[in-house]
Amino acid sequence: YLPFPPSGLFPCYGFAFQMAPFTYMSNNIDDFYLIAKLFYGKYLSFLSSYTSNKKSILPLLSSFDNIFFTMYCFYSLKEHFKNIQFDINEEIITLYMTSFSNVVDPQNVFKIYDLIIITDNMGIFVLFALSIVYYLKDELLNCNTSEEILSTFENIVYDQCDALELMKDFINENNL
């Protein structure tokens, strides 16, 4: 893992977070641009549209909601969020819009992107978001404010988690 992208570009805000992992692929800006453009055009461009397209943010958020609010393993967390008046959807939208690059390192974002390409399914975002919440569940239950919850999400990058392992553990531990 390199601290700075070899391309010399350092995306650091909003939409640029989605492109951030691609800056680690090459020291040639043309390579970065071509690959990022193709991936963005096929998958990520839908995240900024409010349509019924299954790749857009609304169906992805709806899928997260349907699973989060019906799975027993999240019951105590749902109640806790309700008690402290925290809307989990706001954080999930941020995770989707940044392609998780604000909470995990570029190698893990590439693992997520690889799964999206292999399955041709943006539902991987839903699975990974659920996996992160599940992984952080105990810590989140100890948070008393929205600021503490947001900080907990931001600090996951320091845990050196493996995206594939998080998803595998979530699936196995919940018999999915």
XYZ file of N, CA, C and O in Angstrom:
704
model
N 0.845 -1.177 0.000
C 0.000 0.000 0.000
C 0.885 1.234 0.000
O 1.710 1.420 0.873
N 0.718 2.081 -0.992
C 1.505 3.303 -1.118
C 0.775 4.462 -0.459
O -0.435 4.607 -0.609
N 1.483 5.314 0.254
C 0.796 6.445 0.893
C 0.303 7.484 -0.101
O -0.668 8.186 0.162
N 0.953 7.593 -1.245
C 0.534 8.545 -2.264
C 0.438 7.831 -3.604
O 1.268 6.996 -3.933
N -0.562 8.166 -4.395
C -0.732 7.510 -5.689
C 0.440 7.775 -6.632
O 0.914 8.912 -6.728
N 0.924 6.740 -7.328
C 2.022 6.940 -8.274
C 1.653 7.817 -9.452
O 2.512 8.386 -10.106
N 0.347 7.978 -9.714
C -0.072 8.819 -10.846
C 0.155 10.297 -10.567
O 0.129 11.113 -11.472
N 0.368 10.642 -9.302
C 0.540 12.041 -8.946
C -0.764 12.757 -8.668
O -0.779 13.876 -8.181
N -1.879 12.126 -8.994
C -3.195 12.701 -8.709
C -3.628 12.240 -7.327
O -3.424 11.102 -6.951
N -4.238 13.119 -6.588
C -4.692 12.763 -5.250
C -6.120 13.246 -5.037
O -6.355 14.317 -4.506
N -7.112 12.441 -5.484
C -8.511 12.830 -5.301
C -8.843 12.886 -3.813
O -8.460 11.996 -3.062
N -9.541 13.908 -3.400
C -9.754 14.035 -1.966
C -11.124 14.558 -1.570
O -11.351 14.862 -0.410
N -12.056 14.658 -2.498
C -13.344 15.190 -2.091
C -14.461 14.639 -2.972
O -14.324 14.569 -4.190
N -15.584 14.276 -2.339
C -16.798 13.894 -3.038
C -16.601 12.837 -4.101
O -16.059 11.771 -3.848
N -17.061 13.132 -5.300
C -17.003 12.207 -6.428
C -15.585 11.669 -6.634
O -15.390 10.525 -7.013
N -14.592 12.489 -6.351
C -13.206 12.084 -6.564
C -12.832 10.865 -5.721
O -11.935 10.113 -6.093
N -13.515 10.656 -4.594
C -13.245 9.472 -3.786
C -13.477 8.195 -4.579
O -12.800 7.199 -4.374
N -14.458 8.208 -5.473
C -14.727 7.020 -6.280
C -13.556 6.693 -7.194
O -13.304 5.542 -7.510
N -12.843 7.707 -7.614
C -11.727 7.520 -8.532
C -10.403 7.283 -7.812
O -9.437 6.847 -8.408
N -10.360 7.574 -6.531
C -9.115 7.506 -5.775
C -8.363 6.186 -5.944
O -7.150 6.204 -6.200
N -9.004 5.031 -5.851
C -8.237 3.786 -5.983
C -7.532 3.642 -7.334
O -6.448 3.073 -7.408
N -8.138 4.194 -8.371
C -7.535 4.069 -9.698
C -6.212 4.818 -9.810
O -5.375 4.486 -10.630
N -6.020 5.835 -8.988
C -4.773 6.598 -9.052
C -3.585 5.774 -8.569
O -2.445 6.152 -8.786
N -3.850 4.651 -7.917
C -2.776 3.770 -7.441
C -2.377 2.721 -8.476
O -1.459 1.951 -8.259
N -3.064 2.663 -9.597
C -2.829 1.610 -10.580
C -1.590 1.817 -11.438
O -0.983 0.855 -11.881
N -1.251 3.053 -11.686
C -0.187 3.313 -12.649
C 0.393 4.699 -12.417
O -0.259 5.570 -11.850
N 1.616 4.889 -12.888
C 2.182 6.226 -12.828
C 1.889 6.995 -14.121
O 2.332 8.103 -14.294
N 1.131 6.373 -15.002
C 0.736 6.991 -16.258
C -0.706 7.498 -16.133
O -1.638 6.712 -15.974
N -0.887 8.790 -16.215
C -2.214 9.392 -16.053
C -3.178 8.907 -17.128
O -4.369 8.741 -16.875
N -2.682 8.626 -18.326
C -3.559 8.135 -19.392
C -4.167 6.785 -19.035
O -5.345 6.536 -19.306
N -3.363 5.879 -18.430
C -3.885 4.577 -17.996
C -4.959 4.767 -16.939
O -6.029 4.157 -16.990
N -4.642 5.601 -15.969
C -5.593 5.890 -14.894
C -6.901 6.399 -15.476
O -7.984 5.923 -15.136
N -6.808 7.351 -16.378
C -7.998 7.977 -16.924
C -8.855 6.965 -17.688
O -10.075 6.897 -17.494
N -8.258 6.157 -18.530
C -9.008 5.205 -19.352
C -9.735 4.184 -18.481
O -10.930 3.945 -18.648
N -9.024 3.582 -17.549
C -9.631 2.549 -16.706
C -10.714 3.149 -15.818
O -11.805 2.598 -15.687
N -10.422 4.287 -15.207
C -11.401 4.937 -14.334
C -12.650 5.334 -15.122
O -13.778 5.159 -14.647
N -12.456 5.840 -16.320
C -13.581 6.270 -17.155
C -14.476 5.082 -17.512
O -15.712 5.172 -17.413
N -13.873 3.966 -17.889
C -14.662 2.787 -18.260
C -15.445 2.241 -17.061
O -16.624 1.919 -17.175
N -14.786 2.133 -15.917
C -15.456 1.597 -14.737
C -16.548 2.545 -14.258
O -17.655 2.123 -13.926
N -16.235 3.824 -14.244
C -17.223 4.813 -13.826
C -18.442 4.775 -14.744
O -19.586 4.786 -14.278
N -18.198 4.732 -16.037
C -19.295 4.729 -17.002
C -20.199 3.519 -16.872
O -21.414 3.623 -17.024
N -19.620 2.362 -16.561
C -20.430 1.146 -16.480
C -21.111 0.981 -15.125
O -22.216 0.452 -15.054
N -20.485 1.419 -14.045
C -21.023 1.148 -12.716
C -21.278 2.385 -11.855
O -22.382 2.603 -11.392
N -20.255 3.166 -11.619
C -20.343 4.216 -10.613
C -21.186 5.417 -11.026
O -21.707 6.121 -10.166
N -21.333 5.649 -12.305
C -22.114 6.813 -12.747
C -23.563 6.722 -12.276
O -24.222 7.742 -12.086
N -24.054 5.527 -12.057
C -25.434 5.349 -11.622
C -25.644 5.759 -10.165
O -26.769 5.987 -9.743
N -24.563 5.826 -9.389
C -24.702 6.187 -7.983
C -25.155 7.620 -7.787
O -25.690 7.964 -6.746
N -24.940 8.446 -8.778
C -25.342 9.847 -8.636
C -26.673 10.137 -9.321
O -27.035 11.283 -9.522
N -27.410 9.076 -9.662
C -28.715 9.282 -10.288
C -29.807 8.657 -9.421
O -29.628 7.586 -8.856
N -30.898 9.361 -9.328
C -32.045 8.880 -8.560
C -33.058 8.285 -9.519
O -34.032 8.910 -9.890
N -32.779 7.067 -9.946
C -33.662 6.378 -10.881
C -33.982 5.000 -10.327
O -33.441 4.584 -9.296
N -34.795 4.283 -11.039
C -35.120 2.923 -10.622
C -34.108 1.915 -11.165
O -34.230 0.723 -10.904
N -33.127 2.388 -11.933
C -32.077 1.492 -12.426
C -31.458 0.775 -11.232
O -31.118 1.399 -10.231
N -31.295 -0.533 -11.341
C -30.826 -1.322 -10.192
C -29.417 -0.940 -9.736
O -29.010 -1.297 -8.642
N -28.691 -0.182 -10.550
C -27.350 0.270 -10.164
C -27.364 1.636 -9.483
O -26.342 2.093 -9.002
N -28.530 2.294 -9.460
C -28.571 3.638 -8.884
C -28.669 3.578 -7.367
O -28.903 2.529 -6.768
N -28.515 4.717 -6.747
C -28.427 4.781 -5.291
C -29.724 4.368 -4.589
O -29.684 3.753 -3.524
N -30.873 4.661 -5.163
C -32.139 4.355 -4.487
C -32.370 2.849 -4.299
O -32.657 2.414 -3.181
N -32.243 2.044 -5.335
C -32.415 0.601 -5.114
C -31.338 0.008 -4.188
O -31.629 -0.899 -3.407
N -30.123 0.536 -4.257
C -29.074 0.040 -3.365
C -29.386 0.382 -1.916
O -29.220 -0.443 -1.017
N -29.856 1.590 -1.694
C -30.224 2.005 -0.337
C -31.443 1.227 0.153
O -31.495 0.796 1.308
N -32.391 1.008 -0.727
C -33.581 0.238 -0.375
C -33.199 -1.201 -0.002
O -33.733 -1.760 0.957
N -32.277 -1.784 -0.748
C -31.814 -3.140 -0.438
C -31.144 -3.185 0.925
O -31.378 -4.104 1.719
N -30.315 -2.181 1.203
C -29.671 -2.121 2.512
C -30.729 -2.054 3.608
O -30.688 -2.800 4.589
N -31.697 -1.150 3.439
C -32.771 -0.989 4.423
C -33.528 -2.289 4.653
O -33.784 -2.680 5.785
N -33.931 -2.926 3.569
C -34.713 -4.162 3.679
C -33.971 -5.228 4.480
O -34.582 -5.930 5.287
N -32.695 -5.326 4.271
C -31.918 -6.339 4.990
C -31.618 -5.878 6.413
O -31.833 -6.621 7.369
N -31.140 -4.646 6.569
C -30.769 -4.137 7.892
C -31.949 -4.162 8.857
O -31.816 -4.549 10.012
N -33.108 -3.730 8.386
C -34.256 -3.618 9.274
C -35.011 -4.926 9.469
O -35.957 -4.977 10.254
N -34.604 -5.998 8.800
C -35.277 -7.285 8.997
C -34.382 -8.362 9.599
O -34.900 -9.348 10.105
N -33.082 -8.186 9.567
C -32.191 -9.221 10.111
C -32.087 -9.112 11.626
O -31.850 -8.037 12.169
N -32.229 -10.230 12.272
C -32.191 -10.267 13.731
C -30.859 -9.764 14.290
O -30.823 -9.100 15.327
N -29.764 -10.052 13.614
C -28.435 -9.668 14.125
C -28.279 -8.156 14.273
O -27.402 -7.677 14.990
N -29.143 -7.376 13.633
C -29.069 -5.910 13.721
C -30.117 -5.314 14.657
O -30.202 -4.100 14.783
N -30.911 -6.162 15.309
C -32.021 -5.657 16.115
C -31.561 -4.651 17.177
O -32.111 -3.553 17.286
N -30.577 -5.012 17.982
C -30.121 -4.113 19.051
C -29.539 -2.822 18.484
O -29.720 -1.738 19.046
N -28.892 -2.921 17.346
C -28.310 -1.733 16.709
C -29.406 -0.808 16.180
O -29.322 0.413 16.340
N -30.443 -1.392 15.591
C -31.577 -0.574 15.113
C -32.193 0.199 16.269
O -32.469 1.395 16.147
N -32.399 -0.474 17.380
C -32.992 0.178 18.553
C -32.075 1.271 19.095
O -32.529 2.339 19.476
N -30.784 0.983 19.122
C -29.817 1.969 19.605
C -29.821 3.217 18.724
O -29.861 4.343 19.224
N -29.787 3.025 17.411
C -29.826 4.160 16.493
C -31.109 4.966 16.679
O -31.101 6.195 16.641
N -32.206 4.274 16.882
C -33.489 4.949 17.099
C -33.440 5.789 18.380
O -33.877 6.940 18.382
N -32.871 5.231 19.440
C -32.805 5.932 20.727
C -31.932 7.183 20.683
O -32.226 8.164 21.356
N -30.869 7.131 19.912
C -29.987 8.307 19.844
C -30.268 9.164 18.606
O -29.539 10.087 18.306
N -31.313 8.815 17.888
C -31.776 9.557 16.708
C -30.691 9.666 15.630
O -30.411 10.750 15.112
N -30.114 8.511 15.309
C -29.109 8.462 14.243
C -29.720 7.765 13.041
O -30.280 6.677 13.153
N -29.597 8.398 11.871
C -30.118 7.819 10.635
C -28.969 7.117 9.905
O -28.116 7.775 9.298
N -28.973 5.800 9.964
C -27.904 5.006 9.336
C -27.844 5.244 7.830
O -26.776 5.164 7.226
N -28.958 5.571 7.223
C -28.969 5.767 5.764
C -28.055 6.899 5.315
O -27.481 6.840 4.230
N -27.912 7.927 6.132
C -27.023 9.022 5.760
C -25.579 8.533 5.640
O -24.851 8.928 4.721
N -25.157 7.680 6.561
C -23.793 7.140 6.489
C -23.654 6.172 5.327
O -22.633 6.156 4.649
N -24.666 5.370 5.087
C -24.609 4.403 3.983
C -24.526 5.136 2.648
O -23.764 4.735 1.763
N -25.272 6.217 2.491
C -25.176 7.012 1.253
C -23.742 7.511 1.075
O -23.192 7.448 -0.025
N -23.128 7.979 2.152
C -21.737 8.444 2.067
C -20.811 7.305 1.651
O -19.933 7.485 0.802
N -21.008 6.136 2.235
C -20.172 4.985 1.861
C -20.336 4.647 0.386
O -19.359 4.394 -0.318
N -21.563 4.633 -0.097
C -21.817 4.339 -1.512
C -21.212 5.410 -2.420
O -20.568 5.092 -3.420
N -21.447 6.675 -2.076
C -20.995 7.765 -2.947
C -19.474 7.875 -3.012
O -18.929 8.406 -3.967
N -18.793 7.395 -1.990
C -17.326 7.422 -2.000
C -16.745 6.061 -2.359
O -15.530 5.887 -2.341
N -17.622 5.113 -2.698
C -17.186 3.739 -3.005
C -16.339 3.158 -1.880
O -15.392 2.419 -2.125
N -16.649 3.536 -0.657
C -15.980 3.041 0.551
C -14.531 3.500 0.675
O -13.844 3.130 1.603
N -14.057 4.310 -0.266
C -12.641 4.704 -0.220
C -12.341 5.661 0.923
O -11.182 5.930 1.208
N -13.372 6.149 1.596
C -13.139 6.987 2.773
C -12.991 6.148 4.046
O -12.639 6.679 5.087
N -13.257 4.840 3.952
C -13.142 3.992 5.140
C -12.232 2.780 4.975
O -11.890 2.141 5.968
N -11.882 2.412 3.760
C -10.944 1.298 3.548
C -9.869 1.708 2.548
O -10.048 2.638 1.776
N -8.768 0.987 2.555
C -7.651 1.338 1.683
C -7.933 0.946 0.229
O -8.855 0.171 -0.043
N -7.147 1.478 -0.708
C -7.391 1.215 -2.133
C -7.401 -0.264 -2.503
O -8.188 -0.675 -3.353
N -6.561 -1.074 -1.863
C -6.552 -2.508 -2.186
C -7.911 -3.142 -1.923
O -8.379 -3.966 -2.693
N -8.539 -2.755 -0.828
C -9.854 -3.301 -0.512
C -10.938 -2.753 -1.421
O -11.871 -3.466 -1.765
N -10.820 -1.504 -1.816
C -11.784 -0.958 -2.768
C -11.674 -1.725 -4.087
O -12.694 -2.068 -4.700
N -10.457 -2.045 -4.504
C -10.280 -2.833 -5.728
C -10.900 -4.221 -5.601
O -11.444 -4.768 -6.557
N -10.829 -4.815 -4.414
C -11.476 -6.117 -4.202
C -12.981 -5.998 -4.394
O -13.615 -6.866 -4.991
N -13.540 -4.916 -3.885
C -14.973 -4.667 -4.069
C -15.271 -4.453 -5.550
O -16.214 -5.020 -6.094
N -14.460 -3.625 -6.211
C -14.641 -3.391 -7.643
C -14.512 -4.689 -8.435
O -15.268 -4.922 -9.383
N -13.550 -5.536 -8.061
C -13.392 -6.823 -8.745
C -14.663 -7.661 -8.635
O -15.102 -8.272 -9.618
N -15.230 -7.715 -7.447
C -16.466 -8.480 -7.262
C -17.610 -7.901 -8.091
O -18.432 -8.637 -8.628
N -17.661 -6.588 -8.183
C -18.700 -5.948 -9.002
C -18.521 -6.349 -10.459
O -19.487 -6.690 -11.139
N -17.289 -6.330 -10.944
C -17.025 -6.711 -12.336
C -17.351 -8.186 -12.562
O -18.008 -8.544 -13.543
N -16.909 -9.051 -11.639
C -17.138 -10.495 -11.787
C -18.623 -10.819 -11.798
O -19.088 -11.623 -12.605
N -19.378 -10.200 -10.898
C -20.804 -10.505 -10.778
C -21.686 -9.592 -11.623
O -22.867 -9.874 -11.794
N -21.108 -8.509 -12.111
C -21.852 -7.463 -12.821
C -23.052 -7.037 -11.980
O -24.174 -6.923 -12.459
N -22.771 -6.799 -10.686
C -23.844 -6.522 -9.742
C -23.375 -5.517 -8.695
O -22.471 -5.811 -7.916
N -24.022 -4.370 -8.658
C -23.698 -3.350 -7.663
C -24.192 -3.731 -6.269
O -23.895 -3.055 -5.294
N -24.927 -4.826 -6.160
C -25.367 -5.322 -4.866
C -24.202 -5.645 -3.939
O -24.384 -5.758 -2.723
N -23.014 -5.754 -4.492
C -21.804 -5.956 -3.678
C -21.655 -4.789 -2.702
O -21.212 -4.979 -1.576
N -22.040 -3.585 -3.126
C -21.993 -2.430 -2.219
C -22.886 -2.668 -0.996
O -22.520 -2.344 0.121
N -24.062 -3.225 -1.223
C -24.995 -3.502 -0.132
C -24.380 -4.528 0.813
O -24.374 -4.330 2.035
N -23.854 -5.599 0.253
C -23.238 -6.645 1.074
C -22.074 -6.092 1.889
O -21.945 -6.379 3.083
N -21.243 -5.271 1.274
C -20.094 -4.730 2.000
C -20.539 -3.731 3.074
O -20.006 -3.728 4.183
N -21.533 -2.902 2.781
C -22.043 -1.959 3.780
C -22.602 -2.716 4.985
O -22.316 -2.373 6.142
N -23.375 -3.770 4.736
C -23.908 -4.587 5.825
C -22.776 -5.247 6.612
O -22.827 -5.331 7.837
N -21.751 -5.692 5.904
C -20.611 -6.337 6.554
C -19.857 -5.374 7.461
O -19.442 -5.741 8.562
N -19.698 -4.142 7.008
C -19.023 -3.126 7.832
C -19.842 -2.840 9.094
O -19.301 -2.805 10.192
N -21.140 -2.645 8.925
C -21.993 -2.361 10.080
C -21.961 -3.539 11.053
O -21.862 -3.353 12.267
N -21.999 -4.742 10.520
C -21.943 -5.947 11.361
C -20.605 -6.020 12.102
O -20.566 -6.304 13.299
N -19.529 -5.752 11.403
C -18.189 -5.774 11.991
C -18.065 -4.738 13.115
O -17.443 -4.992 14.145
N -18.659 -3.583 12.921
C -18.561 -2.484 13.894
C -19.668 -2.500 14.952
O -19.704 -1.618 15.814
N -20.555 -3.475 14.887
C -21.756 -3.482 15.725
C -21.468 -3.208 17.207
O -22.096 -2.332 17.809
N -20.540 -3.919 17.809
C -20.262 -3.731 19.233
C -19.763 -2.321 19.541
O -20.167 -1.715 20.536
N -18.891 -1.811 18.680
C -18.395 -0.445 18.876
C -19.513 0.582 18.705
O -19.605 1.554 19.455
N -20.368 0.366 17.710
C -21.470 1.297 17.445
C -22.461 1.325 18.603
O -23.032 2.373 18.909
N -22.653 0.190 19.254
C -23.566 0.134 20.396
C -23.045 0.942 21.585
O -23.815 1.336 22.461
N -21.747 1.197 21.614
C -21.155 1.991 22.692
C -21.106 3.479 22.378
O -20.681 4.272 23.215
N -21.527 3.860 21.197
C -21.534 5.274 20.805
C -22.818 5.929 21.299
O -23.894 5.340 21.214
N -22.686 7.148 21.781
C -23.853 7.862 22.294
C -24.261 9.064 21.465
O -25.285 9.684 21.739
N -23.461 9.405 20.474
C -23.788 10.549 19.617
C -23.525 10.189 18.162
O -22.777 9.247 17.858
N -24.110 10.957 17.288
C -23.873 10.763 15.853
C -22.403 10.950 15.513
O -21.849 10.228 14.681
N -21.762 11.910 16.171
C -20.345 12.181 15.913
C -19.483 10.966 16.257
O -18.548 10.632 15.531
N -19.797 10.307 17.365
C -19.042 9.107 17.748
C -19.248 7.986 16.734
O -18.313 7.263 16.405
N -20.469 7.856 16.239
C -20.756 6.823 15.240
C -19.976 7.098 13.958
O -19.344 6.205 13.395
N -20.012 8.338 13.494
C -19.285 8.693 12.273
C -17.791 8.462 12.445
O -17.116 7.981 11.536
N -17.268 8.786 13.603
C -15.853 8.564 13.890
C -15.517 7.074 13.861
O -14.460 6.680 13.375
N -16.420 6.248 14.354
C -16.213 4.800 14.344
C -16.120 4.289 12.911
O -15.254 3.469 12.594
N -16.987 4.777 12.046
C -16.922 4.382 10.637
C -15.606 4.841 10.007
O -14.976 4.101 9.260
N -15.197 6.057 10.297
C -13.968 6.595 9.707
C -12.726 5.856 10.187
O -11.739 5.768 9.467
N -12.770 5.323 11.397
C -11.597 4.649 11.957
C -11.426 3.213 11.507
O -10.424 2.589 11.813
N -12.379 2.670 10.759
C -12.258 1.286 10.299
C -11.032 1.100 9.411
O -10.434 0.043 9.371
N -10.616 2.160 8.724
C -9.452 2.069 7.844
C -8.202 1.669 8.630
O -7.317 1.005 8.109
N -8.157 2.032 9.903
C -6.987 1.721 10.717
C -6.992 0.283 11.234
O -6.003 -0.187 11.771
N -8.111 -0.410 11.071
C -8.212 -1.793 11.529
C -7.557 -2.780 10.564
O -7.468 -3.962 10.859
N -7.156 -2.301 9.401
C -6.518 -3.153 8.400
C -7.394 -4.363 8.052
O -6.934 -5.488 7.958
N -8.682 -4.114 7.884
C -9.637 -5.162 7.549
C -9.491 -5.572 6.096
O -9.123 -4.773 5.249
N -9.810 -6.810 5.826
C -9.843 -7.306 4.467
C -11.304 -7.349 4.030
O -12.131 -8.002 4.686
N -11.634 -6.673 2.947
C -13.023 -6.561 2.491
C -13.649 -7.929 2.254
O -14.787 -8.182 2.659
N -12.920 -8.815 1.604
C -13.466 -10.140 1.299
C -13.716 -10.947 2.564
O -14.733 -11.640 2.688
N -12.810 -10.834 3.531
C -12.976 -11.548 4.805
C -14.178 -11.011 5.577
O -14.927 -11.785 6.176
N -14.353 -9.685 5.582
C -15.509 -9.096 6.262
C -16.810 -9.626 5.673
O -17.729 -9.996 6.408
N -16.895 -9.651 4.353
C -18.110 -10.128 3.702
C -18.319 -11.613 3.954
O -19.437 -12.054 4.236
N -17.245 -12.389 3.868
C -17.337 -13.836 4.108
C -17.801 -14.113 5.536
O -18.679 -14.945 5.765
N -17.227 -13.403 6.508
C -17.623 -13.583 7.909
C -19.088 -13.230 8.120
O -19.814 -13.937 8.819
N -19.522 -12.116 7.532
C -20.921 -11.711 7.669
C -21.848 -12.781 7.106
O -22.841 -13.162 7.735
N -21.526 -13.294 5.943
C -22.353 -14.325 5.300
C -22.370 -15.594 6.148
O -23.435 -16.156 6.435
N -21.197 -16.052 6.582
C -21.108 -17.297 7.350
C -21.764 -17.197 8.722
O -22.472 -18.114 9.145
N -21.523 -16.110 9.428
C -22.054 -15.958 10.781
C -23.564 -15.772 10.804
O -24.203 -15.976 11.842
N -24.133 -15.391 9.691
C -25.582 -15.176 9.627
C -26.289 -16.206 8.754
O -27.452 -16.037 8.398
N -25.559 -17.258 8.395
C -26.123 -18.368 7.601
C -26.842 -17.897 6.340
O -27.956 -18.330 6.055
N -26.206 -16.981 5.630
C -26.822 -16.467 4.396
C -26.409 -17.293 3.200
O -25.417 -17.889 3.125
